[in-house]
Coordinates of C-alpha atoms in Angstrom, one line a residue:
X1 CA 161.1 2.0 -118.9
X2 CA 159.7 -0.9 -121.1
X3 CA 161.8 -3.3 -118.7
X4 CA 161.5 -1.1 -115.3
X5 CA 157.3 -1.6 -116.4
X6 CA 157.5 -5.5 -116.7
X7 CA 159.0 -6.0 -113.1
X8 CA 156.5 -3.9 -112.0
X9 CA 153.6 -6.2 -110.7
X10 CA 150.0 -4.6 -111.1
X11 CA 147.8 -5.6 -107.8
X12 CA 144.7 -3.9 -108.0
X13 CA 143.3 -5.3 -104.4
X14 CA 146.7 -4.0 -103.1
X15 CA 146.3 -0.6 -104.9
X16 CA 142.8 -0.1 -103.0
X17 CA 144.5 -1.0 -99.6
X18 CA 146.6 1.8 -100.2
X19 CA 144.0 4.5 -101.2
X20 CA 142.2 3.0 -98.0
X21 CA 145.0 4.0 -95.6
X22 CA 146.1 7.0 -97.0
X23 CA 142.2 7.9 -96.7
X24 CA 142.0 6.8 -92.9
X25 CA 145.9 8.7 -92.3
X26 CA 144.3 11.7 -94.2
X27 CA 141.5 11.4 -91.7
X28 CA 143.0 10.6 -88.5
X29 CA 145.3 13.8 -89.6
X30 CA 142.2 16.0 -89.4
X31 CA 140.2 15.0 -86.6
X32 CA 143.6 14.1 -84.0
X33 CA 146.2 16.4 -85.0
X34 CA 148.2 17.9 -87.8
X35 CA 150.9 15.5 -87.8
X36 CA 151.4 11.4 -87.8
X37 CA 153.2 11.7 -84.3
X38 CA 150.4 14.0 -82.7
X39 CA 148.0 11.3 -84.0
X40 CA 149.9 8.6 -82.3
X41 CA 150.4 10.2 -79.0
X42 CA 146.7 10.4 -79.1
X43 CA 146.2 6.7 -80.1
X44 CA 148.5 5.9 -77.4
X45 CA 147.0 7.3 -74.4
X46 CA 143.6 6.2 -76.2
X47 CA 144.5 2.7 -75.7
X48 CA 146.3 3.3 -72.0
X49 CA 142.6 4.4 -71.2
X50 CA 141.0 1.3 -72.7
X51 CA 143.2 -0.6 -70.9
X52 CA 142.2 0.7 -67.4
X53 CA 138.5 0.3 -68.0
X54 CA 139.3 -3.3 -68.8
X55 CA 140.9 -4.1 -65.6
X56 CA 138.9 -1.5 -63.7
X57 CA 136.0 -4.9 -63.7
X58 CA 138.2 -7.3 -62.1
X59 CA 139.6 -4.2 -59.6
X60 CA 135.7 -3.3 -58.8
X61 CA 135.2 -7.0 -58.0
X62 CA 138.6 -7.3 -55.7
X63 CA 137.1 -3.8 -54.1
X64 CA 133.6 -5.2 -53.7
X65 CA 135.1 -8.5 -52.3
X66 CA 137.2 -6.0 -49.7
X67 CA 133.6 -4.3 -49.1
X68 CA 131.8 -7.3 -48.1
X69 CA 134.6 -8.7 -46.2
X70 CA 134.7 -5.7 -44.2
X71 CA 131.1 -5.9 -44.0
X72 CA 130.5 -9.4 -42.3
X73 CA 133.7 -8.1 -39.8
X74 CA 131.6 -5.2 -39.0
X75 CA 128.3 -7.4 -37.9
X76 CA 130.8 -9.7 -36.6
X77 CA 132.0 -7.2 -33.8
X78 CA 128.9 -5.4 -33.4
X79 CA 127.1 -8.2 -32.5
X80 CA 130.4 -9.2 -29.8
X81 CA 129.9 -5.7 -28.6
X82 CA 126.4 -6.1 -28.0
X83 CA 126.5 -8.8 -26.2
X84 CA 128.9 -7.4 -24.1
X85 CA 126.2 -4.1 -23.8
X86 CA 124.0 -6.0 -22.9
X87 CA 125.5 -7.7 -20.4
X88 CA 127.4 -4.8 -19.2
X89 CA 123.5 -2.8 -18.8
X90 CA 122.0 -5.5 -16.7
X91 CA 124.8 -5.2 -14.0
X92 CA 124.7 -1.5 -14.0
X93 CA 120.8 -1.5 -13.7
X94 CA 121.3 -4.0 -10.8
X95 CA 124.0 -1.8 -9.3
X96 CA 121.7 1.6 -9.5
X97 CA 118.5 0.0 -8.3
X98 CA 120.5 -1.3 -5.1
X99 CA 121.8 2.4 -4.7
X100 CA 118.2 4.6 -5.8
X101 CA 116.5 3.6 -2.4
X102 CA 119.1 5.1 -0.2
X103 CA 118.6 8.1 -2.1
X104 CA 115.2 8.3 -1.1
X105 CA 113.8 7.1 -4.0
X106 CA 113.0 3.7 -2.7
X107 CA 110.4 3.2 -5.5
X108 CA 112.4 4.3 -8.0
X109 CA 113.6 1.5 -10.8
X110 CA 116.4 2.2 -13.6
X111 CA 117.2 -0.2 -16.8
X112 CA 119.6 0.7 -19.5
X113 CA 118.2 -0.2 -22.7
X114 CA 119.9 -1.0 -25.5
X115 CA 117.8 -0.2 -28.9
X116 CA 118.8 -1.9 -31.9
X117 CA 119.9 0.4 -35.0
X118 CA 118.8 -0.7 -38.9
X119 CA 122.4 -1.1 -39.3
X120 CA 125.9 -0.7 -37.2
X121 CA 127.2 2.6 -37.1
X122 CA 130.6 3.5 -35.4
X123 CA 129.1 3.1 -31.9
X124 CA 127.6 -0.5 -32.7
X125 CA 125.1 -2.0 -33.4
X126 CA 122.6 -0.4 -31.1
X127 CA 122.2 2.9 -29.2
X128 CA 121.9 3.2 -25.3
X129 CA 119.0 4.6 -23.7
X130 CA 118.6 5.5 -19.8
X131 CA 115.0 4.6 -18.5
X132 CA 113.7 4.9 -15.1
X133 CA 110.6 4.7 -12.9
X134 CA 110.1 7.2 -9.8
X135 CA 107.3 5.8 -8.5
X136 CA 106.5 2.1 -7.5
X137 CA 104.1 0.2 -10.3
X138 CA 105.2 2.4 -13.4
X139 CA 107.2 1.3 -16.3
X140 CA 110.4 2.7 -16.7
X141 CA 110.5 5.2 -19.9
X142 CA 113.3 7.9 -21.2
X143 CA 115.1 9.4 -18.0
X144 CA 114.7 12.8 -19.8
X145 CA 110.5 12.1 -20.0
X146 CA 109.9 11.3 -16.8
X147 CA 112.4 12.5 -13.9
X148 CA 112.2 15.7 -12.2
X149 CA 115.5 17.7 -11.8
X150 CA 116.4 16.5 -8.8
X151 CA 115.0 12.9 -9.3
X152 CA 117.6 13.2 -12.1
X153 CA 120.6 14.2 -10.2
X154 CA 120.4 11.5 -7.6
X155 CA 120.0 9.5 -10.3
X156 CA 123.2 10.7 -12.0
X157 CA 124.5 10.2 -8.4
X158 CA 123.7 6.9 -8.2
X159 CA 125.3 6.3 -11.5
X160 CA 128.6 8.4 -10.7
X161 CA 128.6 6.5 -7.4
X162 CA 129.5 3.2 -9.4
X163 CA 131.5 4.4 -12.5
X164 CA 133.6 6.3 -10.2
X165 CA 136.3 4.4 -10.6
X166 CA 136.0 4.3 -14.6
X167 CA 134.9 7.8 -15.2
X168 CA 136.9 10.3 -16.8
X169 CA 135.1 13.7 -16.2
X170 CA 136.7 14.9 -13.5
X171 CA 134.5 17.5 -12.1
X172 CA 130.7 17.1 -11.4
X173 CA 128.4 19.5 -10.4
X174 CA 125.0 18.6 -9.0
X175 CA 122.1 21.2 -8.5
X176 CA 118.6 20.3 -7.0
X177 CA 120.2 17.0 -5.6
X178 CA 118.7 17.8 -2.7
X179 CA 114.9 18.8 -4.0
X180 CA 112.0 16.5 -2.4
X181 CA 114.1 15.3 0.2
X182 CA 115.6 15.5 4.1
X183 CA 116.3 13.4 7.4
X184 CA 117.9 10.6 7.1
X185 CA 117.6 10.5 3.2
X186 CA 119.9 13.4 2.6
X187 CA 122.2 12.2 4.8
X188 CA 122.8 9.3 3.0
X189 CA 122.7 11.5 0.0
X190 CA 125.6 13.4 1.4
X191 CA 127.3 10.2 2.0
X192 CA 126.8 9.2 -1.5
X193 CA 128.3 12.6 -2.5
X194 CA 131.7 12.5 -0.5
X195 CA 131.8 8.6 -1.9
X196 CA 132.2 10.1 -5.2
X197 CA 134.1 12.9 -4.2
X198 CA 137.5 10.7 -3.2
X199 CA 138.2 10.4 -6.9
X200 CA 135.9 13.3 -8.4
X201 CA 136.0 17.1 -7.5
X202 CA 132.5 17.2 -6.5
X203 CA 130.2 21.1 -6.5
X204 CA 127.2 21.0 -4.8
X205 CA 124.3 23.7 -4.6
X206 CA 122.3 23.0 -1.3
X207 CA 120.2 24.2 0.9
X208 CA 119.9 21.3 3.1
X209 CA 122.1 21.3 6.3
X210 CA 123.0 17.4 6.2
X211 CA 124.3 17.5 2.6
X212 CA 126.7 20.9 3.7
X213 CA 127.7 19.4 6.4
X214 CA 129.3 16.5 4.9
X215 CA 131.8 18.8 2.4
X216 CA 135.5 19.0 2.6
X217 CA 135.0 23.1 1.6
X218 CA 131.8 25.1 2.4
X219 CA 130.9 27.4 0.0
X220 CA 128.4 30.5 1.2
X221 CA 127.0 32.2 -1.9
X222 CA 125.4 35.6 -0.9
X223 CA 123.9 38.4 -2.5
X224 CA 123.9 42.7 -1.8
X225 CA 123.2 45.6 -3.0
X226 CA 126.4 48.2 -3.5
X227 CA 125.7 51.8 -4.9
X228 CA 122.7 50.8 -6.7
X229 CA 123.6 47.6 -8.2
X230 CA 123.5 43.5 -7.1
X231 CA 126.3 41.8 -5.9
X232 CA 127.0 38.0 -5.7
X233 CA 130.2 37.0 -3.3
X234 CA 131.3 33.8 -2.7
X235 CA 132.9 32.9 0.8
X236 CA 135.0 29.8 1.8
X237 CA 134.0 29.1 5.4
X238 CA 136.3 28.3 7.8
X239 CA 135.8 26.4 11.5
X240 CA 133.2 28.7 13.2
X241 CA 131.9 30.5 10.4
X242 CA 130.9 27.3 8.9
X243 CA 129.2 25.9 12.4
X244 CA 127.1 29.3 12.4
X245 CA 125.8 28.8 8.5
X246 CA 124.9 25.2 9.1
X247 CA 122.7 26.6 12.3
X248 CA 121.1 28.9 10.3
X249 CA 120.5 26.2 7.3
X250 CA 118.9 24.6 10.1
X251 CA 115.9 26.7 10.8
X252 CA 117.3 28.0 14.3
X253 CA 118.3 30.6 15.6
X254 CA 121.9 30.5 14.3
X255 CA 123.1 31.9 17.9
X256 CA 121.0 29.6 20.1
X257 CA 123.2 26.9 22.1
X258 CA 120.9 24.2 20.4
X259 CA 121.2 25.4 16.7
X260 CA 124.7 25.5 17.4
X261 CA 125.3 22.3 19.0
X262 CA 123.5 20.8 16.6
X263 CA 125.4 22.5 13.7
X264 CA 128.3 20.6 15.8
X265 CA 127.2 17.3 16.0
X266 CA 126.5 17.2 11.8
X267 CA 130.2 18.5 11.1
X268 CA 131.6 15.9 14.1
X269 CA 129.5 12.9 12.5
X270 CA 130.7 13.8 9.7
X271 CA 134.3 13.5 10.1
X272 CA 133.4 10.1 12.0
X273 CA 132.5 8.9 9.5
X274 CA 134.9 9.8 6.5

């Protein structure tokens, strides 16, 4: 032992590192887990977490990067599309305004405006707004402010008139199109119609004999009493049925050799002229 004790080499400092250690194991033990390996799995996915939040900074700047990119592509195209909008509005204002008066609005004046938005949005970077003017020496406003019903569905006719061709609805239905209007006006609104109707199926609720007169089917919608209760029926017209209910939509007398004749001559201009 005397030997054993004389090889043995008495390090105080080293003695204290020990005690330190065994303190921070005892510790660790406690506050992580009952055993060394417990404590280690725990120190293990203790620094896989550190780790992570110290390349999650240069990953938020590669994402911001991304975000900004992004960004200037977004203003990039919204302002192309704009442009394009803009352009685009003028020629269909140009197109309607040239259409309007032959749909007896000959003071009427339509402008698409485009109104810009604080930022771009899916749609761009502005939102479309219809304006129009019935009357002669107003400014246009909002179509919805200012146009009657049917101010607003010879306006939409005027519009369907053009985009005919680029529209994908392909049934329109247009009600009061005939309201504040007859002679030679409806006429060319029931041109305007049967225009629209060679790629569109086209419904119509009239009253006015010149806009009938110019549809591939006539419709008569009628009402009646049965035991006690009203009835609607609907009608397809054929040859002489339908020369009898555009003499009566005439004023006539649907039986009179004028009403009818005249009844004729609507249905024979209009197949002249399809």
């Amino acid at each position: 032992m005397e030997r054993y004790a004389q090889t043995v080499e008495h390090d105080p400092a080293r003695l204290d590192e020990i005690r330190r250690r065994q303190d921070l194991v005892f510790r660790l033990r406690t506050k992580y887990g009952g055993t060394i390996e417990e404590v280690v799995e725990i120190g293990r996915a203790a620094r896989a977490e550190l780790d992570l939040l110290d390349g999650a900074g240069f990953e938020l700047g590669a994402l911001q990067k991304r975000l900004d990119d992004a960004t200037a592509e977004l203003a990039r195209l919204a302002a192309e599309l704009g442009e394009r909008r803009r352009a685009a509005a003028s020629r269909l204002a140009g197109e309607v305004n040239q259409v309007l008066p032959e749909l007896g609005m000959e003071g009427g004046r339509f402008e698409s405006a485009c109104l810009p938005l604080s930022e771009p949005g899916p749609s761009g970077g502005e939102e479309v707004e219809f304006r129009v003017s019935v009357n002669r020496g107003f400014e246009p406003r909002p179509l919805s402010f200012v146009a009657s019903g049917g101010e607003m569905s010879r306006i939409m006719l005027a519009l369907k008139t053009i985009l005919a061709r680029q529209d994908a609805v392909p049934t329109l239905v247009f009600d009061e199109v005939d309201a504040g209007i007859g002679g030679r006006v409806a006429l060319q609104v029931g041109d305007k119609m049967r225009e629209v109707a060679a790629s569109h199926q086209v419904f119509a609720i009239t009253h006015l004999p010149q806009i009938a007169s110019r549809a591939n089917v006539h419709l008569r919608v009628s009402k009646s009493e049965r035991d006690g209760r009203t009835a609607t029926e609907v009608d397809a017209l054929a040859d002489d049925e339908r020369v009898h209910e555009i003499a009566r939509m005439l004023g006539g007398d649907p039986e009179s050799a004028v009403s009818l004749e005249h009844a004729r001559e609507l249905l024979e201009r209009s197949v002249a002229v399809r």
